[in-house]
Amino acid sequence: MIESIEGKRGEPRLRPPYVAQVGLFGRPTLEHNMETLHWVRDILEKGPGWFAGHGRHGRKGLRSFSVSGRVKKPGVHLAPAGITVTELIDEYCGGMLDGHVFYGYLPGGASGGILPASMADIPLDFDTLNQHGCFIGSAAIVILSDHGHRDECRAQSDEVLFRGILRPVHALPRRHGRRPSILMERTSWDQPLLKELSQAMVDASICGLGQAAPNPALSVMKYFPQEIT
């Protein structure tokens, strides 16, 4: 964004220096998430105790969750920080679609990884998903069901995601970005090679987008091995 504002091509910068030191037009710059700014007025008017009074499972505050997939009421739902995906589905999304059984979910959009329904009790908040190889990001939750679950899991992790994520990433060796998508088109995945290429992508990317691109495939290999063998 800073590069674009300066009239340059919108690409990530090499760091250090960090934008807090050398940012927009060479000056120290603070970057804030728009959702953070949204709550500033309410917290100033009602006090930090009001905001901290919301939350579940040891987390504090409110969060906007953008839910899509096999639920009756998709959309943006304001819910307590730390809510679990099961609670989010049941209390805010009207439950699963009729005839559909909860099978898995993406906790943080396309690059946030994929988790099975058996791990639906993890609080949805920052730093709670890291140990599982996932992250919440902008809280774009995608709910998968048992209907065609094999196709859904693969589709969420195959070349659609890789191409959608990697197309705008210029800080990544292209040969590494393209090869995984080719491998994932096959009926059976070459998992050792995919993992090796994924690590190369993580190590070579200076942009968080490129570093997170392998997450869906790595999650499927770890949590949904029955779908790719």
Coordinates of C-alpha atoms in Angstrom, one line a residue:
M1 CA 0.0 0.0 0.0
I2 CA 2.8 2.4 0.9
E3 CA 4.5 1.7 -2.4
S4 CA 1.3 2.4 -4.3
I5 CA 0.7 5.6 -2.4
E6 CA 4.1 6.7 -3.5
G7 CA 3.2 6.0 -7.1
K8 CA 5.3 2.9 -7.4
R9 CA 4.3 -0.7 -8.2
G10 CA 2.5 -2.3 -5.3
E11 CA 5.2 -4.7 -4.1
P12 CA 6.5 -5.6 -0.7
R13 CA 9.7 -3.9 0.6
L14 CA 12.7 -5.6 1.8
R15 CA 12.9 -5.3 5.6
P16 CA 14.7 -3.9 7.6
P17 CA 14.2 -1.0 7.7
Y18 CA 10.6 -1.4 8.9
V19 CA 7.9 1.1 8.1
A20 CA 7.8 2.3 11.7
Q21 CA 11.3 3.6 11.0
V22 CA 11.3 4.4 7.3
G23 CA 7.8 4.3 5.8
L24 CA 5.7 6.6 3.6
F25 CA 8.0 9.0 1.7
G26 CA 10.9 7.9 4.0
R27 CA 9.2 9.0 7.2
P28 CA 8.2 6.8 10.2
T29 CA 4.8 5.4 9.5
L30 CA 2.3 3.5 11.7
E31 CA 0.0 0.9 10.0
H32 CA -3.3 0.1 11.6
N33 CA -6.0 -2.5 10.8
M34 CA -9.2 -0.7 9.9
E35 CA -11.1 -2.8 12.4
T36 CA -8.8 -1.6 15.2
L37 CA -9.6 2.0 14.3
H38 CA -13.3 1.2 14.2
W39 CA -13.3 0.5 17.9
V40 CA -11.3 3.5 19.1
R41 CA -14.3 5.8 19.5
D42 CA -16.4 3.3 21.4
I43 CA -13.5 2.4 23.7
L44 CA -12.9 6.1 24.4
E45 CA -16.6 6.7 25.1
K46 CA -17.4 3.6 27.1
G47 CA -14.1 2.7 28.6
P48 CA -11.7 -0.2 28.0
G49 CA -13.6 -2.2 30.6
W50 CA -16.6 -2.3 28.3
F51 CA -14.6 -3.7 25.4
A52 CA -12.7 -6.1 27.5
G53 CA -16.0 -7.3 29.0
H54 CA -16.7 -9.1 25.8
G55 CA -14.9 -12.3 24.7
R56 CA -14.8 -16.0 25.4
H57 CA -12.3 -18.6 26.4
G58 CA -9.8 -16.2 27.9
R59 CA -9.9 -13.7 25.1
K60 CA -11.1 -10.1 25.2
G61 CA -13.0 -7.9 22.9
L62 CA -15.3 -8.1 19.8
R63 CA -14.4 -9.3 16.3
S64 CA -16.1 -9.2 12.9
F65 CA -16.2 -12.7 11.4
S66 CA -16.9 -13.0 7.7
V67 CA -18.5 -16.5 7.4
S68 CA -19.1 -18.3 4.1
G69 CA -19.7 -21.9 3.1
R70 CA -22.3 -24.5 4.2
V71 CA -24.1 -22.5 6.8
K72 CA -27.7 -21.1 6.8
K73 CA -26.7 -17.5 7.5
P74 CA -23.5 -16.6 5.9
G75 CA -22.2 -13.0 6.1
V76 CA -20.3 -10.8 8.5
H77 CA -21.2 -11.5 12.2
L78 CA -20.0 -9.4 15.1
A79 CA -19.1 -11.9 17.9
P80 CA -16.9 -12.2 21.0
A81 CA -13.2 -12.6 20.3
G82 CA -12.1 -16.2 21.1
I83 CA -15.4 -17.8 20.1
T84 CA -15.0 -21.3 18.6
V85 CA -16.2 -22.1 15.1
T86 CA -18.8 -24.5 16.5
E87 CA -20.3 -21.6 18.6
L88 CA -20.1 -19.3 15.7
I89 CA -22.0 -21.7 13.5
D90 CA -24.7 -22.5 16.0
E91 CA -25.2 -19.1 17.6
Y92 CA -24.6 -16.7 14.7
C93 CA -24.9 -18.6 11.5
G94 CA -28.2 -20.5 12.1
G95 CA -26.4 -23.8 12.0
M96 CA -25.3 -25.9 9.1
L97 CA -27.4 -26.1 5.9
D98 CA -30.0 -28.8 6.0
G99 CA -28.6 -32.2 5.2
H100 CA -25.0 -31.0 5.7
V101 CA -22.6 -32.1 8.4
F102 CA -19.7 -30.0 9.6
Y103 CA -16.5 -31.4 8.2
G104 CA -13.8 -28.8 8.3
Y105 CA -13.1 -25.1 8.1
L106 CA -10.7 -22.4 7.0
P107 CA -10.1 -20.1 10.0
G108 CA -8.4 -17.3 8.1
G109 CA -9.4 -17.3 4.5
A110 CA -7.5 -18.9 1.6
S111 CA -4.0 -18.7 3.1
G112 CA -5.0 -19.4 6.7
G113 CA -4.9 -23.2 6.5
I114 CA -7.7 -25.8 6.8
L115 CA -8.7 -27.6 10.0
P116 CA -11.0 -30.6 10.6
A117 CA -14.3 -30.5 12.5
S118 CA -12.6 -32.4 15.3
M119 CA -10.5 -29.3 16.0
A120 CA -13.5 -27.0 16.2
D121 CA -13.0 -26.1 19.9
I122 CA -10.0 -23.8 19.2
P123 CA -10.7 -20.1 20.1
L124 CA -10.8 -18.0 17.0
D125 CA -8.4 -15.2 17.8
F126 CA -4.8 -14.1 17.1
D127 CA -2.1 -16.5 18.2
T128 CA -4.5 -19.4 19.1
L129 CA -4.1 -21.2 15.8
N130 CA -0.4 -20.8 15.2
Q131 CA 0.6 -24.0 16.8
H132 CA -1.7 -25.8 14.4
G133 CA -0.1 -24.3 11.3
C134 CA -3.0 -21.9 10.7
F135 CA -3.9 -18.3 11.5
I136 CA -7.1 -16.2 11.7
G137 CA -5.9 -13.2 9.6
S138 CA -8.9 -11.1 8.6
A139 CA -11.3 -13.7 10.1
A140 CA -12.7 -14.9 6.8
I141 CA -14.1 -18.2 8.0
V142 CA -15.1 -20.8 5.3
I143 CA -17.2 -23.8 6.5
L144 CA -16.9 -27.1 4.7
S145 CA -19.4 -29.9 4.9
D146 CA -19.4 -33.7 4.4
H147 CA -21.1 -33.2 0.9
G148 CA -18.3 -33.7 -1.6
H149 CA -15.7 -33.1 1.2
R150 CA -12.9 -34.7 -0.8
D151 CA -13.5 -32.2 -3.6
E152 CA -13.9 -29.3 -1.2
C153 CA -10.8 -29.9 0.7
R154 CA -8.7 -30.4 -2.5
A155 CA -10.3 -27.4 -4.2
Q156 CA -9.5 -25.1 -1.3
S157 CA -5.9 -26.1 -1.4
D158 CA -5.1 -26.8 -5.1
E159 CA -4.1 -24.5 -7.9
V160 CA -7.1 -22.2 -7.4
L161 CA -5.6 -21.0 -4.1
F162 CA -2.0 -21.2 -5.3
R163 CA -2.8 -19.2 -8.4
G164 CA -5.0 -16.7 -6.6
I165 CA -2.4 -16.1 -4.0
L166 CA 0.7 -16.3 -6.1
R167 CA -0.4 -14.3 -9.1
P168 CA 0.2 -10.9 -7.3
V169 CA 3.3 -12.1 -5.5
H170 CA 6.4 -10.9 -7.3
A171 CA 8.9 -11.6 -4.5
L172 CA 8.7 -15.4 -5.0
P173 CA 10.6 -17.6 -7.4
R174 CA 7.9 -18.4 -10.0
R175 CA 9.2 -22.0 -10.6
H176 CA 8.4 -22.9 -7.0
G177 CA 5.0 -21.3 -7.2
R178 CA 3.9 -23.1 -10.3
R179 CA 5.2 -26.6 -9.6
P180 CA 3.0 -27.2 -6.5
S181 CA -0.1 -26.4 -8.5
I182 CA 0.9 -29.0 -11.1
L183 CA 1.6 -31.6 -8.5
M184 CA -1.7 -31.0 -6.8
E185 CA -3.6 -31.6 -10.0
R186 CA -2.7 -35.3 -9.8
T187 CA -4.9 -37.9 -8.1
S188 CA -2.2 -38.8 -5.6
W189 CA 0.1 -36.1 -4.2
D190 CA 3.8 -36.4 -4.0
Q191 CA 3.8 -35.3 -0.4
P192 CA 7.6 -35.2 0.2
L193 CA 8.2 -33.0 -2.8
L194 CA 5.2 -30.8 -2.0
K195 CA 6.6 -30.2 1.5
E196 CA 10.1 -29.5 0.1
L197 CA 8.7 -26.9 -2.4
S198 CA 6.5 -25.4 0.3
Q199 CA 9.5 -24.8 2.5
A200 CA 11.4 -23.3 -0.4
M201 CA 8.4 -20.9 -1.0
V202 CA 8.4 -19.9 2.7
D203 CA 12.1 -19.3 2.8
A204 CA 12.3 -17.4 -0.5
S205 CA 9.3 -15.1 -0.1
I206 CA 9.8 -11.6 1.4
C207 CA 6.1 -11.1 1.4
G208 CA 3.7 -12.7 4.0
L209 CA 1.4 -13.6 1.1
G210 CA 4.0 -15.9 -0.5
Q211 CA 5.0 -17.3 2.9
A212 CA 1.4 -18.3 3.7
A213 CA 0.6 -19.7 0.2
P214 CA 1.5 -23.3 1.1
N215 CA -0.6 -23.4 4.3
P216 CA -3.8 -24.9 2.7
A217 CA -1.8 -27.8 1.1
L218 CA 0.2 -28.4 4.2
S219 CA -3.0 -28.5 6.3
V220 CA -4.6 -31.0 4.0
M221 CA -1.6 -33.3 4.1
K222 CA -1.5 -33.0 7.9
Y223 CA -5.2 -33.1 8.8
F224 CA -7.0 -34.7 5.8
P225 CA -4.6 -37.4 4.6
Q226 CA -7.5 -39.6 3.6
E227 CA -8.4 -37.1 0.9
I228 CA -5.2 -37.2 -1.1
T229 CA -4.2 -40.9 -1.1

